[in-house]
PDB file of C-alpha atoms in Angstrom:
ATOM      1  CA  UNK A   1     -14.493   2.249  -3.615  1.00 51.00           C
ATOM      2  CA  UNK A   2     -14.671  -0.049  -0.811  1.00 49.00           C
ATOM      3  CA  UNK A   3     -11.779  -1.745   1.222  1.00 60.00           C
ATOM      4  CA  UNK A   4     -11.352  -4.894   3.546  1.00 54.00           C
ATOM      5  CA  UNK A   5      -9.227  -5.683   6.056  1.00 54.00           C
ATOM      6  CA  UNK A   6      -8.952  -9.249   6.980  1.00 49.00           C
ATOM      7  CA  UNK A   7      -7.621 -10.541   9.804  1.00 42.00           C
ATOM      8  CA  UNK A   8      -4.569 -12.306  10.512  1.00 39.00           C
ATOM      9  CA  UNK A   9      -4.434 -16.380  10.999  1.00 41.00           C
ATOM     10  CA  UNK A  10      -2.928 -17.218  13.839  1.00 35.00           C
ATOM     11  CA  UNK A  11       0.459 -18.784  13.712  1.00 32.00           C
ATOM     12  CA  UNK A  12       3.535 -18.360  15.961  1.00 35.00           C
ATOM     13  CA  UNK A  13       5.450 -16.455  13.011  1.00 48.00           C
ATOM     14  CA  UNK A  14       2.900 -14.090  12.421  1.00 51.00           C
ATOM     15  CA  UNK A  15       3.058 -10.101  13.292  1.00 56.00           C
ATOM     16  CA  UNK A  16       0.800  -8.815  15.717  1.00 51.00           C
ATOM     17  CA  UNK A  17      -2.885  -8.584  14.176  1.00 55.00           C
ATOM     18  CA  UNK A  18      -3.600  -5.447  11.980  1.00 59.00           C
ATOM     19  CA  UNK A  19      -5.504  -3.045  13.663  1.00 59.00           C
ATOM     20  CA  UNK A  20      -9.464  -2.443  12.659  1.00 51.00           C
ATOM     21  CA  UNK A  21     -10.428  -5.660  13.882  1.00 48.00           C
ATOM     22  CA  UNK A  22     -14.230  -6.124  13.826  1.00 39.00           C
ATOM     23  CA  UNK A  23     -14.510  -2.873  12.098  1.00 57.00           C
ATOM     24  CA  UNK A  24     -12.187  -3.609   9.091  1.00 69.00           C
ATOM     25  CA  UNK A  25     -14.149  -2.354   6.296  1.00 80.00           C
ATOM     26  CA  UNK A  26     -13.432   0.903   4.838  1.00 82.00           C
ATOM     27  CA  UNK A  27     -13.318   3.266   1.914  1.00 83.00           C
ATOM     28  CA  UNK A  28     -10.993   5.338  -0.159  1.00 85.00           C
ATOM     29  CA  UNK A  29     -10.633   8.830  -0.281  1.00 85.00           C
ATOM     30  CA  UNK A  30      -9.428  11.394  -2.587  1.00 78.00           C
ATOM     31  CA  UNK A  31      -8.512  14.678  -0.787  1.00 74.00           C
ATOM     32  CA  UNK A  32      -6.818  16.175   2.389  1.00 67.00           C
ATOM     33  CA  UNK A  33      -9.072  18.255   3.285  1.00 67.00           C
ATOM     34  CA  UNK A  34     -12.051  15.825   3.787  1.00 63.00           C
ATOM     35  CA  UNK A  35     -14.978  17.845   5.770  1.00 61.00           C
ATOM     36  CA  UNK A  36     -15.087  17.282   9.611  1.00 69.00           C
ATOM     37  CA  UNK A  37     -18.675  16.321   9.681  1.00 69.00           C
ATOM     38  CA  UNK A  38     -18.005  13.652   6.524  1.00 76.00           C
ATOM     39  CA  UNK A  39     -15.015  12.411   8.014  1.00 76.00           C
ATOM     40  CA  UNK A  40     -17.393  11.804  11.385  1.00 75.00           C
ATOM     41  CA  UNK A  41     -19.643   9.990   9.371  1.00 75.00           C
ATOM     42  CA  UNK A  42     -17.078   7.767   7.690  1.00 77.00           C
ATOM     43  CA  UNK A  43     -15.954   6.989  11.084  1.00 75.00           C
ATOM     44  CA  UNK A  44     -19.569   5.853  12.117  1.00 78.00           C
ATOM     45  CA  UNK A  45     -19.634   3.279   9.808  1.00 74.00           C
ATOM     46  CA  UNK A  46     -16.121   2.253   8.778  1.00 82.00           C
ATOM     47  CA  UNK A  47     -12.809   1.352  10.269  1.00 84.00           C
ATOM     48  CA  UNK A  48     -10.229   2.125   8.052  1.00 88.00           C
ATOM     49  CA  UNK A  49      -9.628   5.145   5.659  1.00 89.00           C
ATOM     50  CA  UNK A  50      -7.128   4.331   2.701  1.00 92.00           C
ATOM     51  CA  UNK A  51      -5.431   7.641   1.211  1.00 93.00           C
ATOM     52  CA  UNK A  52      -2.300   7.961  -1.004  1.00 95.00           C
ATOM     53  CA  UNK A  53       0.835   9.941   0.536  1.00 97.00           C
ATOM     54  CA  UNK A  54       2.551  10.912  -3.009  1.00 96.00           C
ATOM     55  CA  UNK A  55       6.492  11.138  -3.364  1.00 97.00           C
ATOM     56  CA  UNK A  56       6.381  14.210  -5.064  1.00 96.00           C
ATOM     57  CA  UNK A  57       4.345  15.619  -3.026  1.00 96.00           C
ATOM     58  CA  UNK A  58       5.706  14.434   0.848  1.00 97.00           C
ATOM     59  CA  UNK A  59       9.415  15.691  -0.913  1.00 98.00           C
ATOM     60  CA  UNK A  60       9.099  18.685  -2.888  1.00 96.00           C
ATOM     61  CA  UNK A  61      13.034  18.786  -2.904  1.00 96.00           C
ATOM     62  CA  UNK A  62      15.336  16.028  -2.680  1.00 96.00           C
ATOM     63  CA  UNK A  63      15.884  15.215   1.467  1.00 96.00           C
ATOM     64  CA  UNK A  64      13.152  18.309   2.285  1.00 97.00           C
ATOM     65  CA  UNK A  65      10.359  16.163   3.388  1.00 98.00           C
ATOM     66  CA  UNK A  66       6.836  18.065   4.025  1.00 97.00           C
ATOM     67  CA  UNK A  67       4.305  15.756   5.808  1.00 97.00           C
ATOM     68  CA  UNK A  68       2.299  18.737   7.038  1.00 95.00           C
ATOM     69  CA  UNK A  69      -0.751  17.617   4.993  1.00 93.00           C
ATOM     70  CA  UNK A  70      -0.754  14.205   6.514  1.00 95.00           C
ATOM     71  CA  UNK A  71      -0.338  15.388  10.201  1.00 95.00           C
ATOM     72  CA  UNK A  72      -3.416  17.241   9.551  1.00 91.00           C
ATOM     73  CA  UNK A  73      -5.060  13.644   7.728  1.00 91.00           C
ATOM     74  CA  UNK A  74      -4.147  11.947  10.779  1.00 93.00           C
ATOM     75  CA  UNK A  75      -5.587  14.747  13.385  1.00 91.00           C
ATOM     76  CA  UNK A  76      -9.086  13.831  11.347  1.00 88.00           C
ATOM     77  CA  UNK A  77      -8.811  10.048  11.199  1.00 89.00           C
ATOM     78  CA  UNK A  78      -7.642  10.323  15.030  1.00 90.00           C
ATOM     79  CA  UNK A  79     -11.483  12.901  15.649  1.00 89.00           C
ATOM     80  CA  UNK A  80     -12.972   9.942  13.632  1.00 87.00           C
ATOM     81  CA  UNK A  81     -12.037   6.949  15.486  1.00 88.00           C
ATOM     82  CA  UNK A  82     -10.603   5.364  11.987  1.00 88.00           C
ATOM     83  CA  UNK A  83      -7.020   3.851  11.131  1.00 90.00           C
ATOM     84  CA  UNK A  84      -5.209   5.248   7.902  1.00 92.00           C
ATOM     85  CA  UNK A  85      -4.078   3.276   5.325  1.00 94.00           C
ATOM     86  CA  UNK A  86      -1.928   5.080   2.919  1.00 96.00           C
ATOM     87  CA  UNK A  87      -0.237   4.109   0.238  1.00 97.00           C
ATOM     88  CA  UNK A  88       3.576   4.841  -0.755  1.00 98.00           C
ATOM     89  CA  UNK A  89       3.063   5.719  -4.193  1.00 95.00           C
ATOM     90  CA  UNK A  90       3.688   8.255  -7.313  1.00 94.00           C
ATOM     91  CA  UNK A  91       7.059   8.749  -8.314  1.00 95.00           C
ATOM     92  CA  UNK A  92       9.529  12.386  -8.350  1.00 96.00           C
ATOM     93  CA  UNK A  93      10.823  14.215 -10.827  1.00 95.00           C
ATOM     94  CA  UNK A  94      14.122  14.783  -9.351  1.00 94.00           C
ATOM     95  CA  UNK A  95      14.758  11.714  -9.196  1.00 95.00           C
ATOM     96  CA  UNK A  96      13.308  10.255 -11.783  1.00 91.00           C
ATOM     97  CA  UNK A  97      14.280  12.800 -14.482  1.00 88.00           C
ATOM     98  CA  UNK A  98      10.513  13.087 -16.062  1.00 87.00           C
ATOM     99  CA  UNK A  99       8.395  15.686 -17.123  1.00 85.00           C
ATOM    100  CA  UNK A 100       5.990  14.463 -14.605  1.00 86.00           C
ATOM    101  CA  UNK A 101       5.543  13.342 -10.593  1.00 89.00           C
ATOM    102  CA  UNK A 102       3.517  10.246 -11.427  1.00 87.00           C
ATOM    103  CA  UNK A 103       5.514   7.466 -13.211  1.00 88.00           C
ATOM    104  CA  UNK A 104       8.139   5.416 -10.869  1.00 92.00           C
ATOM    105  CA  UNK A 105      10.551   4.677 -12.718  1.00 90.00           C
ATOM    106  CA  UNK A 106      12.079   1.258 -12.126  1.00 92.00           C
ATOM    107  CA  UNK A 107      15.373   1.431 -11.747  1.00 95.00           C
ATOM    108  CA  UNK A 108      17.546   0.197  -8.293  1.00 97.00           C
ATOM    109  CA  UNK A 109      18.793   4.431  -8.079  1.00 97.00           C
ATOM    110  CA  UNK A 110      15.173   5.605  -8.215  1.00 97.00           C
ATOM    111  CA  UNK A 111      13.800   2.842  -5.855  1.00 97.00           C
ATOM    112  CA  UNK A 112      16.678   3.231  -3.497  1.00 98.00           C
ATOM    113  CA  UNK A 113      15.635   6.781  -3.122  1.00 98.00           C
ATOM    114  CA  UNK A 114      12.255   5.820  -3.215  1.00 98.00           C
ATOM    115  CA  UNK A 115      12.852   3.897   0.191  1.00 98.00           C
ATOM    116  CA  UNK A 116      14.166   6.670   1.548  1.00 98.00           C
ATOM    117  CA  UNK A 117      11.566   8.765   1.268  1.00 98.00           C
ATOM    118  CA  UNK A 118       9.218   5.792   2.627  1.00 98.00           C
ATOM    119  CA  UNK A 119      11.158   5.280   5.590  1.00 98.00           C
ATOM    120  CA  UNK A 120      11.427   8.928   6.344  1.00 98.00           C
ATOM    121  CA  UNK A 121       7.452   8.877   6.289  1.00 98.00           C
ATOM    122  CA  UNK A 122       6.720   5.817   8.577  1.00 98.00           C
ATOM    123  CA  UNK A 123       9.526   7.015  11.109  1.00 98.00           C
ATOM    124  CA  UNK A 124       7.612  10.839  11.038  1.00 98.00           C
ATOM    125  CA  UNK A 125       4.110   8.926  11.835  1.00 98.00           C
ATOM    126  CA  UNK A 126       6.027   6.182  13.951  1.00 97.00           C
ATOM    127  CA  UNK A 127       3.599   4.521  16.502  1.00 95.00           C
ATOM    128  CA  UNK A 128       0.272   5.818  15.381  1.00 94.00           C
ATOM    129  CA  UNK A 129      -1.308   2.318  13.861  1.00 92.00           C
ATOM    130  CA  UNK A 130      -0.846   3.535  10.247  1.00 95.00           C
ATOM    131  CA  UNK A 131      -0.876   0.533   7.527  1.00 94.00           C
ATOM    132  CA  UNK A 132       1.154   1.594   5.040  1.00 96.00           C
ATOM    133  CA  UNK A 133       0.702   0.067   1.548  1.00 96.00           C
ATOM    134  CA  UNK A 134       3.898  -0.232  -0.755  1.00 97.00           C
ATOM    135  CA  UNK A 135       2.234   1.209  -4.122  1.00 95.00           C
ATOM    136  CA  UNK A 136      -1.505   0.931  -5.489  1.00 90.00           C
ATOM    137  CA  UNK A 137      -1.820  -1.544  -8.658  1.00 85.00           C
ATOM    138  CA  UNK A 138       1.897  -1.120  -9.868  1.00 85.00           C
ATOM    139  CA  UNK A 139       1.278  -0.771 -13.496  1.00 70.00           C
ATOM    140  CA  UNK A 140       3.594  -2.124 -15.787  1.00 79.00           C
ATOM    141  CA  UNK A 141       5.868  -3.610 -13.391  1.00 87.00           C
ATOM    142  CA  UNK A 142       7.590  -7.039 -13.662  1.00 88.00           C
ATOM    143  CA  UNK A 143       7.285  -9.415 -10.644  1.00 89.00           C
ATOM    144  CA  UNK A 144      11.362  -8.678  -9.977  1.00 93.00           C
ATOM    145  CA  UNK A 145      11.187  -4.994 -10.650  1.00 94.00           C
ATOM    146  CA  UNK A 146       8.138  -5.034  -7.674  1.00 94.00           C
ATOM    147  CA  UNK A 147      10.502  -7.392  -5.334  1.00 95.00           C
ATOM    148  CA  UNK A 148      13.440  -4.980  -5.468  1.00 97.00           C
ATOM    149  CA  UNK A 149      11.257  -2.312  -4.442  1.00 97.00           C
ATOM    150  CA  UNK A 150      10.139  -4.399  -1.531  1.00 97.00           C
ATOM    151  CA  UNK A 151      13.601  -5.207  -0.716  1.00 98.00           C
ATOM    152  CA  UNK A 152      15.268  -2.038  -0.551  1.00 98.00           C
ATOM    153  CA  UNK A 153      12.369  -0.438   1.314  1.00 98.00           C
ATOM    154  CA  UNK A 154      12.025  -3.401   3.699  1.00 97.00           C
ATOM    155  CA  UNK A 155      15.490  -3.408   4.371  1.00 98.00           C
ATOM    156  CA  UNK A 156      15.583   0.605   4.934  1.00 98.00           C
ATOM    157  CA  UNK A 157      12.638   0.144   7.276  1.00 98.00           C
ATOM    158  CA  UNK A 158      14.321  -2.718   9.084  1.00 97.00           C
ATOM    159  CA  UNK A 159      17.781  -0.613   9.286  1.00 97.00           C
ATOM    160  CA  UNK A 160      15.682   2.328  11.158  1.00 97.00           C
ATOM    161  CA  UNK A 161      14.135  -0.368  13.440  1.00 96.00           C
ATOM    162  CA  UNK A 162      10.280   0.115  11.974  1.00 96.00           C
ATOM    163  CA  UNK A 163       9.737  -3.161  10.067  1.00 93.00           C
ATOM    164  CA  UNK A 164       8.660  -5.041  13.211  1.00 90.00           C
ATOM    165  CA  UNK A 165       6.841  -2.279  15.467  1.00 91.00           C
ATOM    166  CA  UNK A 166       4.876  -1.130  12.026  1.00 94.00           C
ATOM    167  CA  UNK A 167       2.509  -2.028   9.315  1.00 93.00           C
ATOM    168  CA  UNK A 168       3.729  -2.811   5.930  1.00 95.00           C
ATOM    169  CA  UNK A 169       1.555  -4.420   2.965  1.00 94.00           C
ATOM    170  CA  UNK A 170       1.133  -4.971  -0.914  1.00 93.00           C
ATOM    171  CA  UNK A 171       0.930  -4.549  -3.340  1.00 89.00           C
ATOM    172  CA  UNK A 172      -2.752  -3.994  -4.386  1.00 87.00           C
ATOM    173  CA  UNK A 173      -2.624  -5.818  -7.090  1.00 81.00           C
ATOM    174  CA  UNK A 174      -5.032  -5.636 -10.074  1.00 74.00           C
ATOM    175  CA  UNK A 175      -5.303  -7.712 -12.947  1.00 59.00           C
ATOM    176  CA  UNK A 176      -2.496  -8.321 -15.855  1.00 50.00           C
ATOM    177  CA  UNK A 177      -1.777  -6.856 -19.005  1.00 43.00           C
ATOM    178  CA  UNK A 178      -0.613  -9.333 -21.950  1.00 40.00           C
ATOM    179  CA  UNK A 179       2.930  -9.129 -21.155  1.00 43.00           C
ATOM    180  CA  UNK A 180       1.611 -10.255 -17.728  1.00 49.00           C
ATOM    181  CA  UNK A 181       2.692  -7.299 -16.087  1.00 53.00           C
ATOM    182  CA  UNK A 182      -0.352  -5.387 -13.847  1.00 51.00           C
ATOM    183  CA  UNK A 183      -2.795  -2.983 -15.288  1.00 50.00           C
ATOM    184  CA  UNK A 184      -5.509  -1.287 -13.588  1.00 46.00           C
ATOM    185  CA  UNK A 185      -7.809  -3.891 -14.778  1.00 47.00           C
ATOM    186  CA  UNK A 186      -9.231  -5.511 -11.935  1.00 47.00           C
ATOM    187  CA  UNK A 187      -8.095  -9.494 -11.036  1.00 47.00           C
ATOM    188  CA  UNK A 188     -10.166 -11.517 -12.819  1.00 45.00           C
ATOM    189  CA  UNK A 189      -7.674 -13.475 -14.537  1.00 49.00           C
ATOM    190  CA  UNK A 190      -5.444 -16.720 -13.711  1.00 49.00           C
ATOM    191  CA  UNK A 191      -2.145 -15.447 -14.856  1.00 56.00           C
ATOM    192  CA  UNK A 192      -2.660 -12.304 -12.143  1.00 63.00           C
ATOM    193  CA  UNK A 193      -1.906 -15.414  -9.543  1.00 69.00           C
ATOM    194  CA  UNK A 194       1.533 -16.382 -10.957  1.00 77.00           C
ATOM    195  CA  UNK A 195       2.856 -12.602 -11.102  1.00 81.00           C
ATOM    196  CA  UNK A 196       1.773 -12.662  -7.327  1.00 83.00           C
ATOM    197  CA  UNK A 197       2.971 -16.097  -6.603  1.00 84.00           C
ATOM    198  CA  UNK A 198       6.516 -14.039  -8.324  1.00 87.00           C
ATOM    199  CA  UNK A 199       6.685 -11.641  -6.157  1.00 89.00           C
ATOM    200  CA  UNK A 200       5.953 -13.526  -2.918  1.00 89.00           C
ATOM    201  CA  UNK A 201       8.797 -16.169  -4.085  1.00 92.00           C
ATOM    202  CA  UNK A 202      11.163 -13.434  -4.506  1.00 93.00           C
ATOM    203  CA  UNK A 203      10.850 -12.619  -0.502  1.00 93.00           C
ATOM    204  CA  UNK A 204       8.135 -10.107  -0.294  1.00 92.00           C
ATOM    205  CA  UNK A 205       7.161 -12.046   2.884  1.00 91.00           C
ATOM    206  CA  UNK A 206      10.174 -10.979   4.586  1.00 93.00           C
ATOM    207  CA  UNK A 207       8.388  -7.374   4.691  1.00 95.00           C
ATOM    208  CA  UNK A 208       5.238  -7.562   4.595  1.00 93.00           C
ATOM    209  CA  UNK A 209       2.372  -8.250   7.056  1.00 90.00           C
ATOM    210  CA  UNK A 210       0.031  -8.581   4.660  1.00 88.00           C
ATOM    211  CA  UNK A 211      -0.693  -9.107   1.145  1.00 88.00           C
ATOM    212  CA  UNK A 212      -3.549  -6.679  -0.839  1.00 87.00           C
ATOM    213  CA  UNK A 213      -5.388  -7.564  -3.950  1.00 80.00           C
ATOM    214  CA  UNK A 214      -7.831  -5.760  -5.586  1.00 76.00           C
ATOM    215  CA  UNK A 215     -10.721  -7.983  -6.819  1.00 65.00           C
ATOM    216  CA  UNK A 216     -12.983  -6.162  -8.082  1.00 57.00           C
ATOM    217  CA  UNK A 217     -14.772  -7.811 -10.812  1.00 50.00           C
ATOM    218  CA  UNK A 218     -18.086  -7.885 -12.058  1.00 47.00           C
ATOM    219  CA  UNK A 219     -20.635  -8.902 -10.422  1.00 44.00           C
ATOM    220  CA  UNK A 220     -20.971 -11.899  -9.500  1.00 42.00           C
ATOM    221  CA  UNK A 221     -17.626 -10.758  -7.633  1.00 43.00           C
ATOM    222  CA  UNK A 222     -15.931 -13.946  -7.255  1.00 42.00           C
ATOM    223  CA  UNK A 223     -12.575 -13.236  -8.097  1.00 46.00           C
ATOM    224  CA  UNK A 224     -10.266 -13.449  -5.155  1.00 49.00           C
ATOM    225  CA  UNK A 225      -7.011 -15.149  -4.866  1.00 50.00           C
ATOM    226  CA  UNK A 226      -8.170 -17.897  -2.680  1.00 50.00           C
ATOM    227  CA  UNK A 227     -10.482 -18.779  -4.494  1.00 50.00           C
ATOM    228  CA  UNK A 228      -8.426 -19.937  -6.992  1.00 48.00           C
ATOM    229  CA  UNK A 229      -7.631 -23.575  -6.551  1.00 44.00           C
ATOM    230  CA  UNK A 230      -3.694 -23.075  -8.034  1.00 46.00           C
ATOM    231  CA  UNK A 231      -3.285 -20.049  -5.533  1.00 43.00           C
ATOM    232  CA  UNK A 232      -0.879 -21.358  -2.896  1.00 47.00           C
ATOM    233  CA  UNK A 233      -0.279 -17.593  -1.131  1.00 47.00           C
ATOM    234  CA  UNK A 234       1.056 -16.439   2.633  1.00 46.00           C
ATOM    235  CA  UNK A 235      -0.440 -19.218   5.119  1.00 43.00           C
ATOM    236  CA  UNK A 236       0.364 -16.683   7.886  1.00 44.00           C
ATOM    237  CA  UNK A 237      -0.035 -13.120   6.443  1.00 50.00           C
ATOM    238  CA  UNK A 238      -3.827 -12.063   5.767  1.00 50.00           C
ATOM    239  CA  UNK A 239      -5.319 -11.241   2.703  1.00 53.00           C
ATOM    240  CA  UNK A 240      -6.420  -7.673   2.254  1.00 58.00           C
ATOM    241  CA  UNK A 241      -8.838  -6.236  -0.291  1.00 57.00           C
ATOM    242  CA  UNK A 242      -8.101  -2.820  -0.586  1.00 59.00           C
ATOM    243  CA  UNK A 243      -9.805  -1.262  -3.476  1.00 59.00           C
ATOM    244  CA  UNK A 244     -13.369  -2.993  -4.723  1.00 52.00           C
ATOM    245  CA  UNK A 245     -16.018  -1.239  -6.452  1.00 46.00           C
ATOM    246  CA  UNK A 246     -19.186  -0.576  -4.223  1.00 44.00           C
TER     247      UNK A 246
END
């Protein structure tokens, strides 16, 4: 899958621009242990590489955080001239009491940790140009349970002085379910505008630089939120797409 990075308008409240710049397109990948020689090609042709950094994984035990796995990521995007995104996702099953790693569930104890573990991560890969994206499609969640999880991990950033020197964004959002919660369904649909329109009303803007969407629709791909006439989003934060089909 393909990603975007636009760039930002210019207004006096506005964050410094992300970086990328002319060579904000970029891709997805899947593994840590991408091959040197692939890596070097992604880097030939794109700007950006967009990777998850799981909970589970990045703290195997509560307050034991591991980001050797990452520092090794980042020593390949550095070889290949490309900036990592990665995403804050997944969930933990010490915290969340589950039988598995995947499903966040939301609740103000679990996100509260949850923004621990995120700040812990962007203060270990302080000042390297990472954008870091606050989950990928978050499935199933209501506009307020995704603006708590903004809030306490903008705040926790903000208390370790990295909400203004680093790059925070969301929340890749997809396309609704009935209950008008996300799916993984991609946005094609006008009620995915008011759960965003939620969220952004609820002070996401206070956090992030950015705002992603993923639009992928089929083709003809003209599903984007400004396109939509009713969208009324960020005038100063850009628009990213950050997962489209190729």
């Amino acid at each position: 899958a393909a990603l975007a990075l636009a760039p930002a308008a210019s207004a006096p409240a506005c964050r410094p621009a992300f970086p990328g710049g002319a060579r904000g397109w970029g891709v997805n990948i899947h593994t840590y242990t991408e091959p040197e020689a692939e890596m070097a090609q992604l880097g030939q042709g794109f700007g950006l590489v967009r990777m998850d950094m799981s909970w589970y994984r990045a703290e195997p035990r509560p307050g034991a955080f591991d980001f050797g796995r990452w520092d090794r990521l980042l020593a390949a995007h550095r070889a290949a001239h490309v900036t990592p995104l990665w995403i804050l996702d997944a969930g933990n099953a010490a915290y969340t009491h589950l039988d598995d790693n995947m499903t966040l569930t939301p609740s103000t104890a679990v996100f509260t940790a949850f923004a621990r573990f995120a700040t812990a991560a962007v203060s270990h890969f302080r000042g390297h140009g990472i954008i870091w994206e606050l989950l990928s499609e978050p499935h199933g969640f209501t506009p307020s349970q995704y603006a708590e999880l903004t809030t306490l991990t903008g705040e926790s950033l903000r208390k370790a002085g990295l909400l203004e020197s680093e790059h925070f964004i969301g929340p890749a959002l997809a396309g609704p379910s009935a209950a008008g919660t996300p799916t993984n369904i991609c946005m094609n649909a006008s009620d995915t505008y008011g759960w965003l329109e939620a969220v952004l009303a609820k002070g996401a803007l206070r956090y992030f630089d950015g705002v992603s969407v993923h639009p992928c629709a089929p083709p003809p791909r003209t599903h984007h939120p400004s396109d939509n006439p009713s969208y009324r989003g960020p005038r100063c934060r850009p628009l990213q797409r950050t997962g489209e089909s190729a």
